[in-house]
Coordinates of C-alpha atoms in Angstrom, one line a residue:
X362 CA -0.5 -6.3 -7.2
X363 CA -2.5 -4.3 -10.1
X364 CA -5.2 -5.4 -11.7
X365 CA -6.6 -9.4 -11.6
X366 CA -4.6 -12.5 -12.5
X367 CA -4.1 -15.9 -11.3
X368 CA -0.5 -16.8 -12.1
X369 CA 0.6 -21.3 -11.8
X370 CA 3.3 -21.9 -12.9
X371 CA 3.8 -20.2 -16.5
X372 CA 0.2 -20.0 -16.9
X373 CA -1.4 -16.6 -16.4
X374 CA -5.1 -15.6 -16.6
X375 CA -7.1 -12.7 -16.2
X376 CA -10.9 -12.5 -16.2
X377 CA -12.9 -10.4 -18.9
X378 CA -16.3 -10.3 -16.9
X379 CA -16.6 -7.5 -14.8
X380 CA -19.1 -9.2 -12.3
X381 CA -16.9 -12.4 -11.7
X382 CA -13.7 -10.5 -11.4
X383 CA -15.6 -8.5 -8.7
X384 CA -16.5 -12.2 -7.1
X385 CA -13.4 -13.6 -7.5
X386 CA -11.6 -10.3 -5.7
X387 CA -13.5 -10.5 -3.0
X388 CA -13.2 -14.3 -1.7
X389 CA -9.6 -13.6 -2.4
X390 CA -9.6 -10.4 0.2
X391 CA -11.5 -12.7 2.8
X392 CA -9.6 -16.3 1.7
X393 CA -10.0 -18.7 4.4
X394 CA -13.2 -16.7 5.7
X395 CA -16.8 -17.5 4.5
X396 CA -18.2 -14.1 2.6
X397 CA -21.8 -14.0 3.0
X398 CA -24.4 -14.0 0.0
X399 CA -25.7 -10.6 1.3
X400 CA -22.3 -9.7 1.3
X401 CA -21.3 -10.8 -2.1
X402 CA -24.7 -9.1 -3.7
X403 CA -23.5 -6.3 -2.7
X404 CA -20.0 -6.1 -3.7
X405 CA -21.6 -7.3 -7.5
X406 CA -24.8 -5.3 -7.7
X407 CA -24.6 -2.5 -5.2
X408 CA -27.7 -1.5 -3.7
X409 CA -29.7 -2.4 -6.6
X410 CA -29.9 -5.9 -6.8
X411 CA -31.9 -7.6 -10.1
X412 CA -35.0 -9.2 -9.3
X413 CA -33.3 -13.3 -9.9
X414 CA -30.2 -12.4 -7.9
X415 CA -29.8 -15.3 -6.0
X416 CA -29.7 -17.5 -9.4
X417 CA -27.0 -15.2 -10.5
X418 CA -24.8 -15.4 -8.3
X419 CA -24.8 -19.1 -8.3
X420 CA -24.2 -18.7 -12.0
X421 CA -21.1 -16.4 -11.1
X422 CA -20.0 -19.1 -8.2
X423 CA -20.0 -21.7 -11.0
X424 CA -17.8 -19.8 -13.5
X425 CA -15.3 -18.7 -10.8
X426 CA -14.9 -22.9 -10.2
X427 CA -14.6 -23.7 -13.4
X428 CA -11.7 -20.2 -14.2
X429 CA -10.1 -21.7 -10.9
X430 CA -10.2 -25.6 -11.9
X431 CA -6.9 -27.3 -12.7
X432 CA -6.8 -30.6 -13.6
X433 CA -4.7 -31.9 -10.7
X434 CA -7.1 -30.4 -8.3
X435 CA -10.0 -32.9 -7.1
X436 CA -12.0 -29.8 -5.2
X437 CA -12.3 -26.1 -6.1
X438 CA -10.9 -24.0 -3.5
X439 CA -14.5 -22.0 -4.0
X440 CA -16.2 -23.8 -1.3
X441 CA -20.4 -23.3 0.0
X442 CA -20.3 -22.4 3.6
X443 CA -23.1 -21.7 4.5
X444 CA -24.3 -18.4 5.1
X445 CA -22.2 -18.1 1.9
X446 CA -18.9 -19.2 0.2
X447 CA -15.2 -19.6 0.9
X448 CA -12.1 -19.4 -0.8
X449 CA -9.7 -21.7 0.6
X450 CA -6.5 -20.6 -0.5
X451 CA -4.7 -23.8 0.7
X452 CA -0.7 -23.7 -0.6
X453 CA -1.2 -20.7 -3.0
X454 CA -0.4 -17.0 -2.1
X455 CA -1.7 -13.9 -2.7
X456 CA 0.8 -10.5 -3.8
X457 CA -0.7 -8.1 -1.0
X458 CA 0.4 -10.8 2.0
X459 CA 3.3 -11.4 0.7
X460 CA 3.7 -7.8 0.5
X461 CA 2.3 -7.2 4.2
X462 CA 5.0 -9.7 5.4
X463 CA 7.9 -7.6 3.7
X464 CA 6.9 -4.6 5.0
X465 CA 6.7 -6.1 8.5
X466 CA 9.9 -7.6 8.3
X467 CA 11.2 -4.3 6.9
X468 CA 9.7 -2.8 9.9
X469 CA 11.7 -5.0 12.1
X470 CA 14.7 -4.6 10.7
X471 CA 14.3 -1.0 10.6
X472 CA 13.4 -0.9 14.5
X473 CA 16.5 -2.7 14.7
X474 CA 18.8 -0.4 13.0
X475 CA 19.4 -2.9 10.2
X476 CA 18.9 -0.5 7.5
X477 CA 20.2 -2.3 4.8
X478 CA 17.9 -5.1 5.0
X479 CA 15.1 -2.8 5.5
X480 CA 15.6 -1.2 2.3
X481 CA 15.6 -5.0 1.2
X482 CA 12.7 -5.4 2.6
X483 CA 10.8 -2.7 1.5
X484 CA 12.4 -3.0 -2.5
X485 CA 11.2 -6.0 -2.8
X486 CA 7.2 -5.5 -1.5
X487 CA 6.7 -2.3 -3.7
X488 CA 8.5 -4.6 -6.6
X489 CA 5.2 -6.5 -6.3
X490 CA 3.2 -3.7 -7.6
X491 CA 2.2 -3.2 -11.5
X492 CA -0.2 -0.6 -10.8
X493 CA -3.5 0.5 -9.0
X494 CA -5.1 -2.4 -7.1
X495 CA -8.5 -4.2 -8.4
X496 CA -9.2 -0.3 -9.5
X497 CA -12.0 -1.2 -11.9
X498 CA -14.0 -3.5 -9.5
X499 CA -13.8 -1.6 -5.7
X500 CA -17.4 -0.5 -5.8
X501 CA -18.4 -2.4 -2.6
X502 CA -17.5 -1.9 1.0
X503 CA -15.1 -4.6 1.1
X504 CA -13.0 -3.8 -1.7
X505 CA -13.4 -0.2 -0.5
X506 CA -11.5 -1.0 2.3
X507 CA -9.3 -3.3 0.8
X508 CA -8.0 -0.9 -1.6
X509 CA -7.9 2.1 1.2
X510 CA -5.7 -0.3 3.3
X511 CA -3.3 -1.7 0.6
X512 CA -2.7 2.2 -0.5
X513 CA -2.2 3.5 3.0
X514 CA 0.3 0.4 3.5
X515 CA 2.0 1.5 0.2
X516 CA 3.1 4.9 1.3
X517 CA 4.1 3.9 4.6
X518 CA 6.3 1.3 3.0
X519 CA 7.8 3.9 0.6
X520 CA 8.3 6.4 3.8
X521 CA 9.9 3.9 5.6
X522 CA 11.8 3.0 2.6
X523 CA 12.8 6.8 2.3
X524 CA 13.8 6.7 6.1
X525 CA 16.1 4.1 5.7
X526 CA 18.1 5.4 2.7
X527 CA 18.1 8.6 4.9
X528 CA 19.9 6.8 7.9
X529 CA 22.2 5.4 5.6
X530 CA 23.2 9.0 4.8
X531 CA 21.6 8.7 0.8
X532 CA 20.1 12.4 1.4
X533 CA 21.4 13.8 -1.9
X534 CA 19.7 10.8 -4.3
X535 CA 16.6 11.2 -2.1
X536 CA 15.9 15.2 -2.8
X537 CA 14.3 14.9 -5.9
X538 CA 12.2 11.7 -5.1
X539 CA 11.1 13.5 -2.2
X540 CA 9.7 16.7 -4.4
X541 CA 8.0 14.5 -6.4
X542 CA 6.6 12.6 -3.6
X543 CA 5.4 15.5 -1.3
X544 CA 3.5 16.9 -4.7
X545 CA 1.5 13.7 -5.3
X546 CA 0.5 13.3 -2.1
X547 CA 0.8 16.9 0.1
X548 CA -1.0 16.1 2.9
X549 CA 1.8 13.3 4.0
X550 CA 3.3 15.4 6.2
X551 CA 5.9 12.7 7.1
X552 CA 7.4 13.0 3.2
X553 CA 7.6 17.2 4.2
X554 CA 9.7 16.5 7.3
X555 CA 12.4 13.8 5.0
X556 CA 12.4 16.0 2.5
X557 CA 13.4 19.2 4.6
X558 CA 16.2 17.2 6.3
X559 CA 17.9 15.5 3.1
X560 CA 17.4 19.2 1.6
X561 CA 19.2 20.7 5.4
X562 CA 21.6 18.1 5.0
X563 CA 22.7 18.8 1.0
X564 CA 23.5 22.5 2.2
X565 CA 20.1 23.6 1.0
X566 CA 19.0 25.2 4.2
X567 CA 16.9 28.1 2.7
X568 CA 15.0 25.3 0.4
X569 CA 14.2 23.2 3.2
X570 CA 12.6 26.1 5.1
X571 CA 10.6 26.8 1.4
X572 CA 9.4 23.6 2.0
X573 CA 8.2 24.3 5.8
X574 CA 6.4 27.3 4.0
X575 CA 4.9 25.3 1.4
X576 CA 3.5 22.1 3.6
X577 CA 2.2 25.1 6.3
X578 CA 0.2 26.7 3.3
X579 CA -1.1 23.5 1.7
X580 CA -2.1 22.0 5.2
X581 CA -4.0 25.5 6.3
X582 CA -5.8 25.9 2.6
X583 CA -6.6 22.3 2.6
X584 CA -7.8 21.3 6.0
X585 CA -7.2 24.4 7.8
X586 CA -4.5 23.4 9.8
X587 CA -1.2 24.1 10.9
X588 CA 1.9 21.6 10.7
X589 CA 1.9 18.6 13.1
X590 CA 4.7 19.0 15.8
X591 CA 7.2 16.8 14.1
X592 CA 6.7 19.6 11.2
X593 CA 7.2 22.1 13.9
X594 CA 10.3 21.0 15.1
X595 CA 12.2 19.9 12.4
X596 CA 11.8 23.8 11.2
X597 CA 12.3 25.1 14.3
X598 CA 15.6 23.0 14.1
X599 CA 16.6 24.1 11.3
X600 CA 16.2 27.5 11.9
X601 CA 18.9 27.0 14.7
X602 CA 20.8 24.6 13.0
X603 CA 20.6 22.4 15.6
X604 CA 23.1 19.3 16.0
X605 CA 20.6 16.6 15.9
X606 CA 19.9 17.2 12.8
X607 CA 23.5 16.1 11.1
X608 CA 24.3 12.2 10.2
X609 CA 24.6 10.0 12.7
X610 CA 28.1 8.6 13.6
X611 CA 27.0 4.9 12.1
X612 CA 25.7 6.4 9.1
X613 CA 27.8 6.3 6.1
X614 CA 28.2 9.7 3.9
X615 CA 27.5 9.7 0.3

């Protein structure tokens, strides 16, 4: 995931116009669903369609068929359904559902206790990313959302990811991915609470109540709010050094 291509085989393409790429992107995000034309209009144009629209976005139709031919292939997979056009993505994948399907099995595995092959799991969907999604073509609604989603579904992964090295009793390695973490993104209050544990758990108790101090400050200058209760208690643990906070028997110590 990153920007554009269409990999087969060894072959791998890109496409230089902006308004096609944006085309492309989006019958990709709703493969196997027809997109409308009012739909795809505004994904291109925005609200400020040119007069001949209609004409140009056959024009754009017919380029994306011919990028997408292959000589093997009898039909383009861009078909006209009317109110608009389809994608059908047939045998061929797409990075973001294979990565949705790691991160669910990750999630499984995790419920499970199988922490191992959640780390697996959630290795190899955030190996899938070379950098911010479509980022030069989300201008529409549905790529909007697209993008919003496939973020959101990144940091959970790397949370869980972080949770699963924790349970395995990786604490030490984790402290300084955790700073970084809890910096680029500070209202995550999820990477606060992992990060004040693997700090609790290194013998850094006094850091990992600088930390509480820090995520209460940023939380109450940003949104004017205090720490959610798992915030709450996980300081309110640590200020009693509370049991429940040390490895648990399975887990194996660094």
């Amino acid at each position: 995931m990153g920007p554009l291509r269409v990999i087969d085989g060894e072959r791998q393409a890109s496409i230089g116009a902006r308004k096609i790429e944006v085309l492309l992107a989006v019958l990709l995000v709703r493969s196997n669903q027809v997109v409308t034309v009012d739909q795809l209009i505004r994904e291109i144009w925005g609200e400020e369609p040119p007069r001949r629209v209609t004409a140009g976005l056959h024009v754009y139709v017919s380029q994306t068929r011919k990028f997408l031919s292959r000589p093997e292939r009898s039909e383009s997979p861009v078909l006209t359904r009317p109110p608009g056009y389809m994608l059908n993505l047939g045998s061929d994948r797409l990075d973001c559902r294979c990565f949705d399907q790691l991160v669910s099995q990750g999630r499984d595995h995790f419920r499970d206790r199988r922490y191992e092959d959640a780390i697996h799991s959630f290795e190899e969907a955030l190996s899938l990313w070379r950098g911010p999604p479509l980022d030069d073509v989300c201008r529409g609604p549905i790529l909007q959302g697209f993008q919003t989603w496939l973020n959101e579904a990144r940091l959970e992964c790397i949370e869980m990811l972080m949770d699963s090295r924790m349970s395995l009793g990786r604490h030490r390695e984790l402290v300084s991915d955790l700073f970084m973490l809890s910096t680029e993104h500070p209202l995550r209050e999820a990477l606060y609470r992992m990060l004040m544990l693997a700090l609790y758990r290194s013998g850094r108790r006094a850091d990992a109540l600088q930390v509480y101090q820090r995520a209460r400050r940023t939380l109450n200058d940003e949104l004017g709010l205090e720490p959610g209760r798992a915030l709450q208690d996980i300081h309110q643990a640590i200020l009693t050094a509370d049991d429940r906070l040390e490895l648990p028997t399975f887990a194996h110590h660094p």
